[in-house]
């Protein structure tokens, strides 16, 4: 790590930036918040990053103890990257940073990634509404499954297999982006067959409410 750039400043902010201040580093952490990923999955979720740069960032984050590599061994010989306990402590910082950044007047042309889209649920979640939304939900997006558990005034999100969720949504990422971007309604997506909802009516309503809350404009205050 001796060749890495440093601010040479003992302030905690500077020391933190020494670790995660390089370009792409925080986005790597963001894409590991919902669970372990393979190198190619990370590469596909970060448009614009080169394999060499991604390898460098993973190596640096691993050296600093933010990320660790787990080898599944034969017969799969798959290498997974995941956050360490210290790395996971970045979650509230990243969510708050995302809330701040979402208010920027500049709107990039790129499409919102699935991890970013689902993390917006956590960023916008109102703990006061947890009792009304308390349930487990599954999101089957293309070939991936994400789980959301609402309980104890919090929502927990992770990649994984679903075990009897109260409601489930199945669709592709383009349809999900269109629904969340209010280009089509949930009802229209279901009617076209591009999106499927399962579970009882009340659980499906709660799932829809949870998913769309970050993308629903807040009502304007009444004019006196």
PDB file of C-alpha atoms in Angstrom:
ATOM      1  CA  UNK A   1       0.000   0.000   0.000  1.00  0.00           C
ATOM      2  CA  UNK A   2       3.069   2.255   0.116  1.00  0.00           C
ATOM      3  CA  UNK A   3       2.537   3.351  -3.490  1.00  0.00           C
ATOM      4  CA  UNK A   4      -1.025   4.545  -2.916  1.00  0.00           C
ATOM      5  CA  UNK A   5      -1.832   8.229  -2.852  1.00  0.00           C
ATOM      6  CA  UNK A   6      -2.560   9.813   0.505  1.00  0.00           C
ATOM      7  CA  UNK A   7      -3.609  13.220   1.787  1.00  0.00           C
ATOM      8  CA  UNK A   8      -1.128  12.837   4.675  1.00  0.00           C
ATOM      9  CA  UNK A   9      -3.741  14.387   6.949  1.00  0.00           C
ATOM     10  CA  UNK A  10      -4.671  12.740  10.287  1.00  0.00           C
ATOM     11  CA  UNK A  11      -8.259  14.038  10.077  1.00  0.00           C
ATOM     12  CA  UNK A  12     -10.776  11.166   9.897  1.00  0.00           C
ATOM     13  CA  UNK A  13     -12.297  12.603   6.706  1.00  0.00           C
ATOM     14  CA  UNK A  14      -8.926  12.623   4.962  1.00  0.00           C
ATOM     15  CA  UNK A  15      -8.074   9.154   6.251  1.00  0.00           C
ATOM     16  CA  UNK A  16     -11.403   7.848   4.992  1.00  0.00           C
ATOM     17  CA  UNK A  17     -10.793   9.398   1.580  1.00  0.00           C
ATOM     18  CA  UNK A  18      -7.377   7.746   1.476  1.00  0.00           C
ATOM     19  CA  UNK A  19      -9.295   4.451   1.516  1.00  0.00           C
ATOM     20  CA  UNK A  20     -12.433   5.089  -0.566  1.00  0.00           C
ATOM     21  CA  UNK A  21     -11.643   8.336  -2.356  1.00  0.00           C
ATOM     22  CA  UNK A  22     -10.342   6.818  -5.589  1.00  0.00           C
ATOM     23  CA  UNK A  23     -12.666   6.884  -8.611  1.00  0.00           C
ATOM     24  CA  UNK A  24     -15.039   3.855  -8.636  1.00  0.00           C
ATOM     25  CA  UNK A  25     -14.172   2.768  -5.087  1.00  0.00           C
ATOM     26  CA  UNK A  26     -17.419   3.923  -3.479  1.00  0.00           C
ATOM     27  CA  UNK A  27     -19.462   2.512  -6.340  1.00  0.00           C
ATOM     28  CA  UNK A  28     -17.820  -0.882  -5.803  1.00  0.00           C
ATOM     29  CA  UNK A  29     -18.870  -0.668  -2.157  1.00  0.00           C
ATOM     30  CA  UNK A  30     -22.394   0.354  -3.216  1.00  0.00           C
ATOM     31  CA  UNK A  31     -22.736  -2.687  -5.452  1.00  0.00           C
ATOM     32  CA  UNK A  32     -21.655  -4.996  -2.606  1.00  0.00           C
ATOM     33  CA  UNK A  33     -24.098  -3.619  -0.032  1.00  0.00           C
ATOM     34  CA  UNK A  34     -26.803  -6.128  -1.012  1.00  0.00           C
ATOM     35  CA  UNK A  35     -24.469  -9.117  -0.868  1.00  0.00           C
ATOM     36  CA  UNK A  36     -21.456 -10.806  -2.481  1.00  0.00           C
ATOM     37  CA  UNK A  37     -20.813 -10.520  -6.220  1.00  0.00           C
ATOM     38  CA  UNK A  38     -18.515 -12.075  -8.775  1.00  0.00           C
ATOM     39  CA  UNK A  39     -15.997  -9.942 -10.635  1.00  0.00           C
ATOM     40  CA  UNK A  40     -17.973 -10.069 -13.888  1.00  0.00           C
ATOM     41  CA  UNK A  41     -21.172  -9.090 -12.072  1.00  0.00           C
ATOM     42  CA  UNK A  42     -19.435  -6.058 -10.641  1.00  0.00           C
ATOM     43  CA  UNK A  43     -17.987  -5.221 -14.033  1.00  0.00           C
ATOM     44  CA  UNK A  44     -21.414  -5.428 -15.672  1.00  0.00           C
ATOM     45  CA  UNK A  45     -22.974  -3.206 -13.025  1.00  0.00           C
ATOM     46  CA  UNK A  46     -20.420  -0.408 -13.416  1.00  0.00           C
ATOM     47  CA  UNK A  47     -20.667   0.895 -16.989  1.00  0.00           C
ATOM     48  CA  UNK A  48     -17.500   2.724 -17.940  1.00  0.00           C
ATOM     49  CA  UNK A  49     -15.058   0.965 -15.627  1.00  0.00           C
ATOM     50  CA  UNK A  50     -12.320  -1.123 -17.235  1.00  0.00           C
ATOM     51  CA  UNK A  51     -11.386  -4.595 -15.959  1.00  0.00           C
ATOM     52  CA  UNK A  52      -7.944  -3.318 -14.974  1.00  0.00           C
ATOM     53  CA  UNK A  53      -9.301  -0.416 -12.937  1.00  0.00           C
ATOM     54  CA  UNK A  54     -11.884  -2.631 -11.246  1.00  0.00           C
ATOM     55  CA  UNK A  55      -9.148  -5.114 -10.338  1.00  0.00           C
ATOM     56  CA  UNK A  56      -7.079  -2.284  -8.863  1.00  0.00           C
ATOM     57  CA  UNK A  57      -9.971  -0.970  -6.784  1.00  0.00           C
ATOM     58  CA  UNK A  58     -10.845  -4.428  -5.474  1.00  0.00           C
ATOM     59  CA  UNK A  59      -7.225  -5.046  -4.578  1.00  0.00           C
ATOM     60  CA  UNK A  60      -6.933  -1.687  -2.787  1.00  0.00           C
ATOM     61  CA  UNK A  61     -10.213  -2.119  -0.913  1.00  0.00           C
ATOM     62  CA  UNK A  62      -9.125  -5.618   0.089  1.00  0.00           C
ATOM     63  CA  UNK A  63      -5.753  -4.379   1.331  1.00  0.00           C
ATOM     64  CA  UNK A  64      -7.529  -1.759   3.434  1.00  0.00           C
ATOM     65  CA  UNK A  65      -9.888  -4.320   4.956  1.00  0.00           C
ATOM     66  CA  UNK A  66     -13.074  -2.952   3.341  1.00  0.00           C
ATOM     67  CA  UNK A  67     -13.611  -5.893   0.964  1.00  0.00           C
ATOM     68  CA  UNK A  68     -12.661  -9.554   1.190  1.00  0.00           C
ATOM     69  CA  UNK A  69     -12.496 -12.264  -1.459  1.00  0.00           C
ATOM     70  CA  UNK A  70     -14.111 -15.615  -0.818  1.00  0.00           C
ATOM     71  CA  UNK A  71     -13.204 -18.612  -2.971  1.00  0.00           C
ATOM     72  CA  UNK A  72     -15.955 -21.220  -3.261  1.00  0.00           C
ATOM     73  CA  UNK A  73     -13.503 -23.860  -4.453  1.00  0.00           C
ATOM     74  CA  UNK A  74     -14.153 -26.866  -6.691  1.00  0.00           C
ATOM     75  CA  UNK A  75     -16.177 -27.723  -8.592  1.00  0.00           C
ATOM     76  CA  UNK A  76     -17.350 -24.127  -9.129  1.00  0.00           C
ATOM     77  CA  UNK A  77     -14.009 -22.315  -8.626  1.00  0.00           C
ATOM     78  CA  UNK A  78     -15.957 -19.076  -8.259  1.00  0.00           C
ATOM     79  CA  UNK A  79     -14.433 -16.052  -6.541  1.00  0.00           C
ATOM     80  CA  UNK A  80     -16.858 -13.808  -4.694  1.00  0.00           C
ATOM     81  CA  UNK A  81     -16.190 -10.324  -3.388  1.00  0.00           C
ATOM     82  CA  UNK A  82     -18.014  -9.157  -0.280  1.00  0.00           C
ATOM     83  CA  UNK A  83     -17.819  -6.385   2.270  1.00  0.00           C
ATOM     84  CA  UNK A  84     -16.136  -6.978   5.591  1.00  0.00           C
ATOM     85  CA  UNK A  85     -17.922  -5.955   8.776  1.00  0.00           C
ATOM     86  CA  UNK A  86     -16.001  -2.668   8.656  1.00  0.00           C
ATOM     87  CA  UNK A  87     -16.949  -2.223   5.003  1.00  0.00           C
ATOM     88  CA  UNK A  88     -20.637  -2.756   5.783  1.00  0.00           C
ATOM     89  CA  UNK A  89     -20.419   0.117   8.245  1.00  0.00           C
ATOM     90  CA  UNK A  90     -20.291   2.389   5.180  1.00  0.00           C
ATOM     91  CA  UNK A  91     -23.959   1.668   4.383  1.00  0.00           C
ATOM     92  CA  UNK A  92     -25.576   4.549   6.314  1.00  0.00           C
ATOM     93  CA  UNK A  93     -22.922   6.926   4.969  1.00  0.00           C
ATOM     94  CA  UNK A  94     -23.596   5.846   1.389  1.00  0.00           C
ATOM     95  CA  UNK A  95     -27.377   6.031   1.804  1.00  0.00           C
ATOM     96  CA  UNK A  96     -27.142   9.538   3.209  1.00  0.00           C
ATOM     97  CA  UNK A  97     -24.715  10.533   0.456  1.00  0.00           C
ATOM     98  CA  UNK A  98     -27.190   9.148  -2.081  1.00  0.00           C
ATOM     99  CA  UNK A  99     -29.998  11.251  -0.600  1.00  0.00           C
ATOM    100  CA  UNK A 100     -27.800  14.321  -0.881  1.00  0.00           C
ATOM    101  CA  UNK A 101     -26.670  13.519  -4.426  1.00  0.00           C
ATOM    102  CA  UNK A 102     -30.223  12.826  -5.638  1.00  0.00           C
ATOM    103  CA  UNK A 103     -31.024  16.505  -5.112  1.00  0.00           C
ATOM    104  CA  UNK A 104     -28.395  17.557  -7.659  1.00  0.00           C
ATOM    105  CA  UNK A 105     -29.909  19.539 -10.560  1.00  0.00           C
ATOM    106  CA  UNK A 106     -27.701  17.615 -12.985  1.00  0.00           C
ATOM    107  CA  UNK A 107     -29.288  14.452 -14.387  1.00  0.00           C
ATOM    108  CA  UNK A 108     -26.862  12.006 -16.102  1.00  0.00           C
ATOM    109  CA  UNK A 109     -28.006  10.099 -19.176  1.00  0.00           C
ATOM    110  CA  UNK A 110     -27.151   6.645 -17.819  1.00  0.00           C
ATOM    111  CA  UNK A 111     -29.736   4.097 -16.669  1.00  0.00           C
ATOM    112  CA  UNK A 112     -30.226   3.383 -12.976  1.00  0.00           C
ATOM    113  CA  UNK A 113     -28.705   0.021 -12.013  1.00  0.00           C
ATOM    114  CA  UNK A 114     -30.727  -2.592 -10.160  1.00  0.00           C
ATOM    115  CA  UNK A 115     -28.691  -2.267  -6.946  1.00  0.00           C
ATOM    116  CA  UNK A 116     -29.062   1.520  -6.975  1.00  0.00           C
ATOM    117  CA  UNK A 117     -32.761   1.227  -7.700  1.00  0.00           C
ATOM    118  CA  UNK A 118     -33.382  -1.127  -4.787  1.00  0.00           C
ATOM    119  CA  UNK A 119     -31.081   0.771  -2.429  1.00  0.00           C
ATOM    120  CA  UNK A 120     -33.284   3.806  -3.033  1.00  0.00           C
ATOM    121  CA  UNK A 121     -35.946   1.885  -1.075  1.00  0.00           C
ATOM    122  CA  UNK A 122     -33.664   1.915   1.969  1.00  0.00           C
ATOM    123  CA  UNK A 123     -32.663   5.540   1.432  1.00  0.00           C
ATOM    124  CA  UNK A 124     -36.284   6.717   1.259  1.00  0.00           C
ATOM    125  CA  UNK A 125     -37.733   4.369   3.887  1.00  0.00           C
ATOM    126  CA  UNK A 126     -39.775   6.051   6.612  1.00  0.00           C
ATOM    127  CA  UNK A 127     -39.487   4.071   9.882  1.00  0.00           C
ATOM    128  CA  UNK A 128     -42.879   5.413  10.971  1.00  0.00           C
ATOM    129  CA  UNK A 129     -44.480   3.412   8.157  1.00  0.00           C
ATOM    130  CA  UNK A 130     -42.780   0.125   9.078  1.00  0.00           C
ATOM    131  CA  UNK A 131     -45.775  -1.328  10.966  1.00  0.00           C
ATOM    132  CA  UNK A 132     -48.012  -0.829   7.927  1.00  0.00           C
ATOM    133  CA  UNK A 133     -45.471  -2.469   5.606  1.00  0.00           C
ATOM    134  CA  UNK A 134     -44.179  -5.239   7.893  1.00  0.00           C
ATOM    135  CA  UNK A 135     -43.700  -8.305   5.689  1.00  0.00           C
ATOM    136  CA  UNK A 136     -41.116 -10.124   3.598  1.00  0.00           C
ATOM    137  CA  UNK A 137     -40.961  -9.465  -0.124  1.00  0.00           C
ATOM    138  CA  UNK A 138     -39.074 -11.001  -3.045  1.00  0.00           C
ATOM    139  CA  UNK A 139     -38.016  -9.199  -6.210  1.00  0.00           C
ATOM    140  CA  UNK A 140     -37.134 -11.555  -9.075  1.00  0.00           C
ATOM    141  CA  UNK A 141     -35.331  -9.304 -11.564  1.00  0.00           C
ATOM    142  CA  UNK A 142     -34.077 -11.134 -14.652  1.00  0.00           C
ATOM    143  CA  UNK A 143     -31.912 -13.947 -13.226  1.00  0.00           C
ATOM    144  CA  UNK A 144     -31.372 -12.393  -9.774  1.00  0.00           C
ATOM    145  CA  UNK A 145     -33.492 -12.500  -6.629  1.00  0.00           C
ATOM    146  CA  UNK A 146     -33.529  -9.782  -3.980  1.00  0.00           C
ATOM    147  CA  UNK A 147     -35.244 -10.020  -0.607  1.00  0.00           C
ATOM    148  CA  UNK A 148     -36.712  -7.212   1.465  1.00  0.00           C
ATOM    149  CA  UNK A 149     -37.746  -7.690   5.084  1.00  0.00           C
ATOM    150  CA  UNK A 150     -39.622  -4.896   6.830  1.00  0.00           C
ATOM    151  CA  UNK A 151     -39.669  -5.122  10.621  1.00  0.00           C
ATOM    152  CA  UNK A 152     -38.581  -3.198  13.709  1.00  0.00           C
ATOM    153  CA  UNK A 153     -38.823   0.191  11.985  1.00  0.00           C
ATOM    154  CA  UNK A 154     -36.285  -0.812   9.313  1.00  0.00           C
ATOM    155  CA  UNK A 155     -36.042  -2.460   5.918  1.00  0.00           C
ATOM    156  CA  UNK A 156     -33.309  -5.005   5.229  1.00  0.00           C
ATOM    157  CA  UNK A 157     -32.378  -5.753   1.609  1.00  0.00           C
ATOM    158  CA  UNK A 158     -30.130  -8.508   0.295  1.00  0.00           C
ATOM    159  CA  UNK A 159     -29.503 -10.782  -2.638  1.00  0.00           C
ATOM    160  CA  UNK A 160     -30.522 -14.373  -1.995  1.00  0.00           C
ATOM    161  CA  UNK A 161     -33.130 -17.058  -2.351  1.00  0.00           C
ATOM    162  CA  UNK A 162     -36.714 -16.428  -1.316  1.00  0.00           C
ATOM    163  CA  UNK A 163     -38.311 -18.520   1.423  1.00  0.00           C
ATOM    164  CA  UNK A 164     -42.092 -18.104   1.434  1.00  0.00           C
ATOM    165  CA  UNK A 165     -42.235 -14.308   1.022  1.00  0.00           C
ATOM    166  CA  UNK A 166     -45.575 -12.625   1.659  1.00  0.00           C
ATOM    167  CA  UNK A 167     -45.496 -11.164  -1.854  1.00  0.00           C
ATOM    168  CA  UNK A 168     -43.211 -11.375  -4.872  1.00  0.00           C
ATOM    169  CA  UNK A 169     -42.574  -9.350  -8.007  1.00  0.00           C
ATOM    170  CA  UNK A 170     -41.139 -10.908 -11.178  1.00  0.00           C
ATOM    171  CA  UNK A 171     -39.999  -8.803 -14.130  1.00  0.00           C
ATOM    172  CA  UNK A 172     -36.971  -7.588 -16.092  1.00  0.00           C
ATOM    173  CA  UNK A 173     -34.840  -4.579 -15.291  1.00  0.00           C
ATOM    174  CA  UNK A 174     -36.152  -2.487 -18.194  1.00  0.00           C
ATOM    175  CA  UNK A 175     -39.758  -2.931 -17.098  1.00  0.00           C
ATOM    176  CA  UNK A 176     -38.856  -2.184 -13.495  1.00  0.00           C
ATOM    177  CA  UNK A 177     -37.074   1.014 -14.530  1.00  0.00           C
ATOM    178  CA  UNK A 178     -40.108   2.047 -16.596  1.00  0.00           C
ATOM    179  CA  UNK A 179     -42.483   1.462 -13.675  1.00  0.00           C
ATOM    180  CA  UNK A 180     -40.277   3.259 -11.150  1.00  0.00           C
ATOM    181  CA  UNK A 181     -39.666   6.071 -13.633  1.00  0.00           C
ATOM    182  CA  UNK A 182     -43.441   6.463 -14.031  1.00  0.00           C
ATOM    183  CA  UNK A 183     -43.222   5.785 -17.763  1.00  0.00           C
ATOM    184  CA  UNK A 184     -45.852   3.071 -17.298  1.00  0.00           C
ATOM    185  CA  UNK A 185     -48.070   2.202 -14.350  1.00  0.00           C
ATOM    186  CA  UNK A 186     -47.738  -0.958 -12.321  1.00  0.00           C
ATOM    187  CA  UNK A 187     -51.226  -1.969 -13.485  1.00  0.00           C
ATOM    188  CA  UNK A 188     -50.235  -1.527 -17.147  1.00  0.00           C
ATOM    189  CA  UNK A 189     -47.065  -3.592 -16.676  1.00  0.00           C
ATOM    190  CA  UNK A 190     -49.081  -6.375 -15.018  1.00  0.00           C
ATOM    191  CA  UNK A 191     -51.741  -6.189 -17.716  1.00  0.00           C
ATOM    192  CA  UNK A 192     -49.157  -6.567 -20.480  1.00  0.00           C
ATOM    193  CA  UNK A 193     -47.597  -9.610 -18.820  1.00  0.00           C
ATOM    194  CA  UNK A 194     -44.212  -7.871 -18.500  1.00  0.00           C
ATOM    195  CA  UNK A 195     -44.520  -7.904 -14.716  1.00  0.00           C
ATOM    196  CA  UNK A 196     -46.102 -10.450 -12.367  1.00  0.00           C
ATOM    197  CA  UNK A 197     -47.169 -10.027  -8.754  1.00  0.00           C
ATOM    198  CA  UNK A 198     -47.919 -12.918  -6.409  1.00  0.00           C
ATOM    199  CA  UNK A 199     -49.270 -13.034  -2.873  1.00  0.00           C
ATOM    200  CA  UNK A 200     -52.572 -11.919  -1.426  1.00  0.00           C
ATOM    201  CA  UNK A 201     -54.006  -8.568  -2.444  1.00  0.00           C
ATOM    202  CA  UNK A 202     -52.948  -6.729   0.711  1.00  0.00           C
ATOM    203  CA  UNK A 203     -49.346  -8.022   0.522  1.00  0.00           C
ATOM    204  CA  UNK A 204     -49.105  -7.077  -3.174  1.00  0.00           C
ATOM    205  CA  UNK A 205     -50.309  -3.577  -2.311  1.00  0.00           C
ATOM    206  CA  UNK A 206     -47.679  -3.256   0.432  1.00  0.00           C
ATOM    207  CA  UNK A 207     -44.932  -4.460  -1.933  1.00  0.00           C
ATOM    208  CA  UNK A 208     -45.985  -1.900  -4.545  1.00  0.00           C
ATOM    209  CA  UNK A 209     -46.074   0.844  -1.924  1.00  0.00           C
ATOM    210  CA  UNK A 210     -42.592  -0.071  -0.684  1.00  0.00           C
ATOM    211  CA  UNK A 211     -41.110  -0.180  -4.177  1.00  0.00           C
ATOM    212  CA  UNK A 212     -42.626   3.015  -5.538  1.00  0.00           C
ATOM    213  CA  UNK A 213     -42.323   5.215  -2.446  1.00  0.00           C
ATOM    214  CA  UNK A 214     -38.862   6.591  -3.431  1.00  0.00           C
ATOM    215  CA  UNK A 215     -40.152   7.566  -6.881  1.00  0.00           C
ATOM    216  CA  UNK A 216     -43.469   9.134  -5.844  1.00  0.00           C
ATOM    217  CA  UNK A 217     -43.309  12.944  -5.623  1.00  0.00           C
ATOM    218  CA  UNK A 218     -44.187  14.296  -2.207  1.00  0.00           C
ATOM    219  CA  UNK A 219     -47.485  16.203  -2.147  1.00  0.00           C
ATOM    220  CA  UNK A 220     -47.170  19.957  -2.331  1.00  0.00           C
ATOM    221  CA  UNK A 221     -48.157  21.867   0.800  1.00  0.00           C
ATOM    222  CA  UNK A 222     -51.630  23.354   0.681  1.00  0.00           C
ATOM    223  CA  UNK A 223     -51.787  27.010  -0.310  1.00  0.00           C
ATOM    224  CA  UNK A 224     -53.093  29.148   2.579  1.00  0.00           C
TER     225      UNK A 224
END
